[in-house]
PDB file of C-alpha atoms and ligand atoms in Angstrom:
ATOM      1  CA  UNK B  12      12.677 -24.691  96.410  1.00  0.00           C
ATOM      2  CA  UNK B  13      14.574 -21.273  96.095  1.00  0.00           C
ATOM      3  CA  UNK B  14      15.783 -20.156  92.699  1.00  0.00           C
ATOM      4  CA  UNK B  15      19.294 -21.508  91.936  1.00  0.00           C
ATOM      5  CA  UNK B  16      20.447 -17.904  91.161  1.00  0.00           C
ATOM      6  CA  UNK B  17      23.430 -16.411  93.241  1.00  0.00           C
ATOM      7  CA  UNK B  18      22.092 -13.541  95.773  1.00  0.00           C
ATOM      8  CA  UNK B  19      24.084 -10.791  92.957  1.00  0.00           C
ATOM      9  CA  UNK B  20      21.622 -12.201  90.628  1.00  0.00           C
ATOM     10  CA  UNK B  21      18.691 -11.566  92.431  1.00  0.00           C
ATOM     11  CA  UNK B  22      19.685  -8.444  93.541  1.00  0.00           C
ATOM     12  CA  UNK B  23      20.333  -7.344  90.288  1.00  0.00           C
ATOM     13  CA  UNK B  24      17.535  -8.281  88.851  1.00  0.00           C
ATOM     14  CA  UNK B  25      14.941  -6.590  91.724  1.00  0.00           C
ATOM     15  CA  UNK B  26      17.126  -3.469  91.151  1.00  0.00           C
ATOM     16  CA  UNK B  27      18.498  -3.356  87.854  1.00  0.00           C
ATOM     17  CA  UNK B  28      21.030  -1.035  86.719  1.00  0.00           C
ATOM     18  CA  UNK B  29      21.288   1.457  83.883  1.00  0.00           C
ATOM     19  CA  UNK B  30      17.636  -0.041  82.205  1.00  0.00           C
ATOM     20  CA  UNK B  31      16.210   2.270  79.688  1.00  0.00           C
ATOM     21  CA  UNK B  32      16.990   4.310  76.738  1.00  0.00           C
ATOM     22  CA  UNK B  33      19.151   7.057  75.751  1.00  0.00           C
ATOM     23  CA  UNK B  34      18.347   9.242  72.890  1.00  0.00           C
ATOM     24  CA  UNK B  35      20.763  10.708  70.845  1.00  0.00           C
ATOM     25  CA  UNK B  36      22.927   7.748  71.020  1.00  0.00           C
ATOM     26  CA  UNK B  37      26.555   7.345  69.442  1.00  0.00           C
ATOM     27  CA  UNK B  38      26.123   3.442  69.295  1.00  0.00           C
ATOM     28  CA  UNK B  39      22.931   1.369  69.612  1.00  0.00           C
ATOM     29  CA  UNK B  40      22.261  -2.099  68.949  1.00  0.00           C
ATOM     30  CA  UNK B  41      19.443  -4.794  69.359  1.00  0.00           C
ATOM     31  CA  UNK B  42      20.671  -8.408  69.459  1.00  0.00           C
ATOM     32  CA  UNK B  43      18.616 -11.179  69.739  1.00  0.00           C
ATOM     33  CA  UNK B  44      19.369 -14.716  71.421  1.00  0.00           C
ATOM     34  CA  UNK B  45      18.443 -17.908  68.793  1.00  0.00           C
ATOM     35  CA  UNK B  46      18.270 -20.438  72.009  1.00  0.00           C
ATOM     36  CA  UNK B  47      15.357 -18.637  73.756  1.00  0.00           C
ATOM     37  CA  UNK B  48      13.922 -15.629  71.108  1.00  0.00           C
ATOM     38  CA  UNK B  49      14.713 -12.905  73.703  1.00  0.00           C
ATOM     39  CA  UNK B  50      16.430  -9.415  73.266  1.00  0.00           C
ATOM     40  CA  UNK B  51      18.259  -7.020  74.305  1.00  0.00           C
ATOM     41  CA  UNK B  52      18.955  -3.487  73.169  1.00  0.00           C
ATOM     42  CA  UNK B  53      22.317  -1.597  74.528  1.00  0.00           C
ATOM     43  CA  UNK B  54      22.678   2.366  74.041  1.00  0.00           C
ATOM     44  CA  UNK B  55      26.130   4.196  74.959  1.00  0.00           C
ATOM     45  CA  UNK B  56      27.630   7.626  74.766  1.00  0.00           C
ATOM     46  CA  UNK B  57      31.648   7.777  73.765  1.00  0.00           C
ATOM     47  CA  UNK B  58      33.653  11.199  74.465  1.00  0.00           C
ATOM     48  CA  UNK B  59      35.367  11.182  71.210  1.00  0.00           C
ATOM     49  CA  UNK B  60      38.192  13.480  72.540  1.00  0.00           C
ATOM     50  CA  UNK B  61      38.914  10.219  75.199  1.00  0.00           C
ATOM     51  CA  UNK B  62      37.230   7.195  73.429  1.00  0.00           C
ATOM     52  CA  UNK B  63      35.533   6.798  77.148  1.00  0.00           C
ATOM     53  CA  UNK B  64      32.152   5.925  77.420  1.00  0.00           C
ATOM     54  CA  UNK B  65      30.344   8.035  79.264  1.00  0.00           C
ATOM     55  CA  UNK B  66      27.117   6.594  79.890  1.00  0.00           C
ATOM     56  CA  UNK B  67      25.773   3.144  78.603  1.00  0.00           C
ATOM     57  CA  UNK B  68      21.784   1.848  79.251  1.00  0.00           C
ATOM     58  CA  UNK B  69      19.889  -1.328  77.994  1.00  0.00           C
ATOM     59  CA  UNK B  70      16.744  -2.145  77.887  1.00  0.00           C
ATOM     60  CA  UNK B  71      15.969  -5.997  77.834  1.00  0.00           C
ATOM     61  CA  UNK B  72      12.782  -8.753  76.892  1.00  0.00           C
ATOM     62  CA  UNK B  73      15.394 -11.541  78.597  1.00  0.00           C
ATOM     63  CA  UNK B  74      14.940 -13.396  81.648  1.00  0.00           C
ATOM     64  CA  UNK B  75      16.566 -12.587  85.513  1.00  0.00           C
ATOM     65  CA  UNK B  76      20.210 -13.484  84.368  1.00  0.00           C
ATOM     66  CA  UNK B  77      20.111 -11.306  81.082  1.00  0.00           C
ATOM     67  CA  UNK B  78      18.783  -8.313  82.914  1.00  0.00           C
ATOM     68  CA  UNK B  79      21.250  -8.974  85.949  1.00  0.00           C
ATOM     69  CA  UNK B  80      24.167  -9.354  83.595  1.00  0.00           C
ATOM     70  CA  UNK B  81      22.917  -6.117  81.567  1.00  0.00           C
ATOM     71  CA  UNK B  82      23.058  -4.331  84.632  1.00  0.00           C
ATOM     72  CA  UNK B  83      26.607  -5.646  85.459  1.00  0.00           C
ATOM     73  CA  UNK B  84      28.133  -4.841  81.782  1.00  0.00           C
ATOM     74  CA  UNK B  85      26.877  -1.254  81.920  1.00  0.00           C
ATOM     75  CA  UNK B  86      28.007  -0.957  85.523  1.00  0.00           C
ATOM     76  CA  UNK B  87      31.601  -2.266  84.114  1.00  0.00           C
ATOM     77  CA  UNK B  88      31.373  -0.838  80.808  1.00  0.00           C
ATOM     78  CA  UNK B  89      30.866   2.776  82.069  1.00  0.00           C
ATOM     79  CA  UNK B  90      33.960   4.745  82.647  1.00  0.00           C
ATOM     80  CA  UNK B  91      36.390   2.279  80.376  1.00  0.00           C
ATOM     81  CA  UNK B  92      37.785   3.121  76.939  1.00  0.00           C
ATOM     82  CA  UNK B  93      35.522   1.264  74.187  1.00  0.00           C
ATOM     83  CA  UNK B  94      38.787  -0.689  73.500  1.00  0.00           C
ATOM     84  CA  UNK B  95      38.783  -2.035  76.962  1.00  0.00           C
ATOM     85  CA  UNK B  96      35.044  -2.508  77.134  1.00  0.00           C
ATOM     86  CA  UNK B  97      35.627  -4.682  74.142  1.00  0.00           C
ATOM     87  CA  UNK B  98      37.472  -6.923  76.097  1.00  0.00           C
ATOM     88  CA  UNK B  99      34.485  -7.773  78.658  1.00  0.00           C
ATOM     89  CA  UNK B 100      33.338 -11.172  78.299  1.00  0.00           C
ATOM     90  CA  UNK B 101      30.575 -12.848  79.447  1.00  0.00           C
ATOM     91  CA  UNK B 102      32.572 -14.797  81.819  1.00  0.00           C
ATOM     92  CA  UNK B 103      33.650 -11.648  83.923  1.00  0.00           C
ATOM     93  CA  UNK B 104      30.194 -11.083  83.986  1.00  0.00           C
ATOM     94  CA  UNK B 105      29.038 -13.833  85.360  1.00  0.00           C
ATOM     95  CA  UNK B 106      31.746 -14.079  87.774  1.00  0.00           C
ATOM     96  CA  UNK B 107      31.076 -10.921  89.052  1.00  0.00           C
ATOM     97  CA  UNK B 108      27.637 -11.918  89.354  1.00  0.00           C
ATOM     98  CA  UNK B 109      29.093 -14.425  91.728  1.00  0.00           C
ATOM     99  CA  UNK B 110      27.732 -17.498  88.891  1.00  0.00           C
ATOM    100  CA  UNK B 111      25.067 -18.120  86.731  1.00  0.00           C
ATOM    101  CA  UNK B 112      23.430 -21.468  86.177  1.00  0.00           C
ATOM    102  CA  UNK B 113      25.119 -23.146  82.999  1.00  0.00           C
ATOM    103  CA  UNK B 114      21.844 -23.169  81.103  1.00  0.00           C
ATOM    104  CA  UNK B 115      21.202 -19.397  81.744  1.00  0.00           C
ATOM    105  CA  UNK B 116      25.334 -18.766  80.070  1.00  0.00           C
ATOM    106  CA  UNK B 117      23.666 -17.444  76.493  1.00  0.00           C
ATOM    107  CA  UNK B 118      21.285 -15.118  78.456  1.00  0.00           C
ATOM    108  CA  UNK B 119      24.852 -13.523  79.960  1.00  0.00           C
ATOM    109  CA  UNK B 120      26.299 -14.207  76.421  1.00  0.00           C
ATOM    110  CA  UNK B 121      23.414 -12.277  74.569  1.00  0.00           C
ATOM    111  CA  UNK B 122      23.820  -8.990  76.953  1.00  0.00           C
ATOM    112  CA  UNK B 123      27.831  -8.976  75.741  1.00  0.00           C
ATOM    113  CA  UNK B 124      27.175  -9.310  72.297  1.00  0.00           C
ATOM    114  CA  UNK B 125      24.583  -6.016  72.864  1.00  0.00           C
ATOM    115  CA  UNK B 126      27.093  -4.375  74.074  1.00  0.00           C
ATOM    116  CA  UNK B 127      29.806  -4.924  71.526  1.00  0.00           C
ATOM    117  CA  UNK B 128      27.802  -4.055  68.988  1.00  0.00           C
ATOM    118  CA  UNK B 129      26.925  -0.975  70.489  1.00  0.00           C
ATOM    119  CA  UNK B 130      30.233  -0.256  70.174  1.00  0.00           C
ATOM    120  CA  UNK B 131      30.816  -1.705  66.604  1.00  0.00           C
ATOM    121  CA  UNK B 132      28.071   0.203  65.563  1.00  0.00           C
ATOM    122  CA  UNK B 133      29.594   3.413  67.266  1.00  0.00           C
ATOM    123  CA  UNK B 134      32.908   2.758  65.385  1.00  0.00           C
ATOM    124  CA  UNK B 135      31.457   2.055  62.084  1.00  0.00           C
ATOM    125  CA  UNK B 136      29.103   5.514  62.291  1.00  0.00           C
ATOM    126  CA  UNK B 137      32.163   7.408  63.295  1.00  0.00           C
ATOM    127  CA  UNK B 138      34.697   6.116  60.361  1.00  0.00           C
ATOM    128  CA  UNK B 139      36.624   4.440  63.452  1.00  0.00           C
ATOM    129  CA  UNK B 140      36.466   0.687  61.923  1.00  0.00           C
ATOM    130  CA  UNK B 141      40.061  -1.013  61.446  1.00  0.00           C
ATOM    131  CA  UNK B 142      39.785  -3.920  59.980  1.00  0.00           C
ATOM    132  CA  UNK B 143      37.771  -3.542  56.978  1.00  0.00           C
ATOM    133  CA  UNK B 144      36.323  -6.493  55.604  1.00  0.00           C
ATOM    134  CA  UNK B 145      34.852  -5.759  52.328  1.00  0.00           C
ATOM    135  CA  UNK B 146      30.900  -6.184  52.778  1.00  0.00           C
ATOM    136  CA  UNK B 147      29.619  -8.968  50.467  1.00  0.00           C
ATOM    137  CA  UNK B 148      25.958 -10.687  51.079  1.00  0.00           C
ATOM    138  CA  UNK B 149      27.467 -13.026  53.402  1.00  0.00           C
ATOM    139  CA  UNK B 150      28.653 -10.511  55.676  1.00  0.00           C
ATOM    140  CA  UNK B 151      24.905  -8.936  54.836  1.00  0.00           C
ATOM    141  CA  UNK B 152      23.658 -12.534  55.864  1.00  0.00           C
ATOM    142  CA  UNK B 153      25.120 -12.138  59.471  1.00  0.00           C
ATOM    143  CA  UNK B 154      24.946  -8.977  60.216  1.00  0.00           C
ATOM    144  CA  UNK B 155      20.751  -9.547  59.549  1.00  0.00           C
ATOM    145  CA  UNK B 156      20.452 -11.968  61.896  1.00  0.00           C
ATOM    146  CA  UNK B 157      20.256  -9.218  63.918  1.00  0.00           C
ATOM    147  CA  UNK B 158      16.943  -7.901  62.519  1.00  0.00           C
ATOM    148  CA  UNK B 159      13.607  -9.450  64.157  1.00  0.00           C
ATOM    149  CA  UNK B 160      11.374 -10.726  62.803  1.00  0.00           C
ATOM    150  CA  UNK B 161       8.200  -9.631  64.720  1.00  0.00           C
ATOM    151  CA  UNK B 162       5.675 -12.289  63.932  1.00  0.00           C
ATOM    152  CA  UNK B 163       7.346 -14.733  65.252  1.00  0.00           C
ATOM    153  CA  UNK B 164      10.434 -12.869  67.771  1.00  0.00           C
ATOM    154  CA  UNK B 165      13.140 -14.760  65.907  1.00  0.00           C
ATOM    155  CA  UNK B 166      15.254 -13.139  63.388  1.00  0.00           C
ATOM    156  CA  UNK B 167      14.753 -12.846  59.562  1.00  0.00           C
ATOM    157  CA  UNK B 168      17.090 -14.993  58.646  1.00  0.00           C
ATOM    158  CA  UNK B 169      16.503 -17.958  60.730  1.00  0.00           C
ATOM    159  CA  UNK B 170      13.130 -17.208  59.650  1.00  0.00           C
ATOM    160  CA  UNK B 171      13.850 -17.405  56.348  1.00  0.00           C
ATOM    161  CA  UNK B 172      12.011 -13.971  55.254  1.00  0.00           C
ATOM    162  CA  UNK B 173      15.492 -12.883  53.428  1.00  0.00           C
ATOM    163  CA  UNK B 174      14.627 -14.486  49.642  1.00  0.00           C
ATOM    164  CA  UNK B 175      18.013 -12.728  48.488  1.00  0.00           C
ATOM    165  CA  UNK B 176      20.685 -10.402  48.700  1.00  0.00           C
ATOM    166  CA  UNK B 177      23.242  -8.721  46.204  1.00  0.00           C
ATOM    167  CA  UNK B 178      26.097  -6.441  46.751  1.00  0.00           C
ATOM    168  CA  UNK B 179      27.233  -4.284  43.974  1.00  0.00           C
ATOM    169  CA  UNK B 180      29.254  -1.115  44.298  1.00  0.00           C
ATOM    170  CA  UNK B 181      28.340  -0.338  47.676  1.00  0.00           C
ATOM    171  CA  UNK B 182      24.793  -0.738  46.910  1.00  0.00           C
ATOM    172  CA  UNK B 183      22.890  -3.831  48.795  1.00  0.00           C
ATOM    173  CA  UNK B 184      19.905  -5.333  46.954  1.00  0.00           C
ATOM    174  CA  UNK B 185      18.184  -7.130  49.902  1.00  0.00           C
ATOM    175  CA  UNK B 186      14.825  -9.086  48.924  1.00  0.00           C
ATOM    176  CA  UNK B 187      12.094  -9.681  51.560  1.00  0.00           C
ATOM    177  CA  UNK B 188       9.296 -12.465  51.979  1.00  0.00           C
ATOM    178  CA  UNK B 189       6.382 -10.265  52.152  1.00  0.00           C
ATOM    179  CA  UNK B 190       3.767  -7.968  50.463  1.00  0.00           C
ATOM    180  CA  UNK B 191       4.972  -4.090  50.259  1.00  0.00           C
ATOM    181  CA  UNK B 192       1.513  -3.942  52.186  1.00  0.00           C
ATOM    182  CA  UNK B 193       2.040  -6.081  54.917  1.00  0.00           C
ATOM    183  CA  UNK B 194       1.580  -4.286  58.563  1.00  0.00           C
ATOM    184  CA  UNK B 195       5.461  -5.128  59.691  1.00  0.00           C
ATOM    185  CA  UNK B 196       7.056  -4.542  56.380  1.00  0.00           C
ATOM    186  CA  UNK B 197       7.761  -0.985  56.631  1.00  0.00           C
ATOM    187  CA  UNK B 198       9.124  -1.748  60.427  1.00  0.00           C
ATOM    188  CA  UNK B 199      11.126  -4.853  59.142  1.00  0.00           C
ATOM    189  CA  UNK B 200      12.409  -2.103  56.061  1.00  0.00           C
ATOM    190  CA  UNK B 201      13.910   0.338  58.283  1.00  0.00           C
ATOM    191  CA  UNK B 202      15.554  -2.131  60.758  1.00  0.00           C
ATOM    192  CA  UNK B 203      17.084  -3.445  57.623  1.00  0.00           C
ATOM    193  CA  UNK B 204      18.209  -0.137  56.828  1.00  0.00           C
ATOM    194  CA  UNK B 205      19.579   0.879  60.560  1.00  0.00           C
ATOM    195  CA  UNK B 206      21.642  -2.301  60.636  1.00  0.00           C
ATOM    196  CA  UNK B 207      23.507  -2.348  57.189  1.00  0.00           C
ATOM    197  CA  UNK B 208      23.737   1.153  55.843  1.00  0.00           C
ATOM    198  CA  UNK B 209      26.373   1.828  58.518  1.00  0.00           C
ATOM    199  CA  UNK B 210      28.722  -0.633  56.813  1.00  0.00           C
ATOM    200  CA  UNK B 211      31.629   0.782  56.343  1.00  0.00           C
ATOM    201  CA  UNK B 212      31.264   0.640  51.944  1.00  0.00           C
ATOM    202  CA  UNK B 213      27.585   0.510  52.056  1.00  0.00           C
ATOM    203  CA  UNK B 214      26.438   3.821  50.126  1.00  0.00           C
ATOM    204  CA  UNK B 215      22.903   2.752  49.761  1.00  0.00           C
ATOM    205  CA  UNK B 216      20.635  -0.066  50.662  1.00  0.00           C
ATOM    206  CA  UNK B 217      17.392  -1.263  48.742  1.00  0.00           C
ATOM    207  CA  UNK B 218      14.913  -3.142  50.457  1.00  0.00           C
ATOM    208  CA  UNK B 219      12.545  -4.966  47.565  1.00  0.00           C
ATOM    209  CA  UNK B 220       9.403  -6.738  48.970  1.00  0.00           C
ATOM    210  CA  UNK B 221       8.761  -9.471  46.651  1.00  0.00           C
ATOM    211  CA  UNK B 222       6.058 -12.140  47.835  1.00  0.00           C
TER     212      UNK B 222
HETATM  213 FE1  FES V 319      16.325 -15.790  77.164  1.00  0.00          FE
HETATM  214 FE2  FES V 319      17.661 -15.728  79.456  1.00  0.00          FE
HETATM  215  S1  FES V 319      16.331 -17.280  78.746  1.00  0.00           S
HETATM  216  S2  FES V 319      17.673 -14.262  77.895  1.00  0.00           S
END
């Protein structure tokens, strides 16, 4: 039985596009998918005289369809203002891939969401965020569900590692479910930090490890 992928799709995934890293970023983000504990990590460089991106790479532990529709959202991505790379939905994606299999739409769904907060991430580290919504631990909540938890490859939250967070004059008190001594605690720390000192009124972040 042949794999009920469109030929795009299989093409794309032998010969992926834009896979890897890019150092020196000006956005970078790692999402992760809750249905199937896969992830994907999107990089991209922004002329700030044009707001264009200029180059945009991912590097993904998804299946076929995530790394084909990586490889399509860079393709598209590259070249467009951020504002109009916003716009790019998972849909166009997976049209352009010529259709994806209706079980494999959160793989497509997961690469989008990399990519836009690549970008959120670009606009919050460059002052560029409009509509500020005052950070309190539920935004904190969210925004962690974004951090992995590596002994299992689903995220902290979900994995209930997060005992408790506070917010109080831009500093976040964020308690974790582990020894300070614990092999992925200083990893699991500085992911932590990455994802929520950006925050727009964030001016410092506390990670306490209280087990
Ligand atoms: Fe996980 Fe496709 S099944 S990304």
């Amino acid at each position: 039985m042949g794999l009920p992928y469109s030929e795009k799709v299989i093409e794309y995934f032998k010969n992926p596009k834009n896979v890897g890293k890019i150092d020196d970023p000006d956005g970078k983000a790692q999402e992760g998918s809750p249905a199937c504990g896969d992830m994907v990590k999107v990089y991209i460089k922004v002329d700030q005289e044009t707001q264009t991106i200029t180059d945009v790479k991912f590097e993904s532990y998804g299946c076929a369809s995530n790394i084909a529709t990586g490889s399509i959202i860079t393709e598209m991505a590259k070249g467009k203002t951020v504002e109009e790379a916003k716009k790019i939905t998972w849909e166009d994606a997976a049209d352009e891939l010529g259709g994806l299999p209706p079980i494999k739409a959160h793989c497509s769904v997961l690469a989008i969401d990399g990519l836009r907060s690549a970008i959120r991430d670009y606009e919050e580290r460059h002052g560029l965020v409009k509509e500020k919504e005052p950070t309190t631990p539920e935004v904190v909540e969210k925004r962690l569900k974004r951090v992995m938890n590596p002994m299992t490859g689903l995220d902290v939250i979900r994995t209930d590692l997060i005992h408790d967070i506070s917010v109080e004059e831009g500093v976040v008190d964020i308690h974790v479910d582990l020894t300070e001594d614990h092999q992925f605690a200083n990893a699991i720390k500085e992911d932590i930090k990455e994802k929520i000192e950006p925050m727009w009124d964030v001016e410092k972040v506390v990670v306490h490890f209280v087990e």
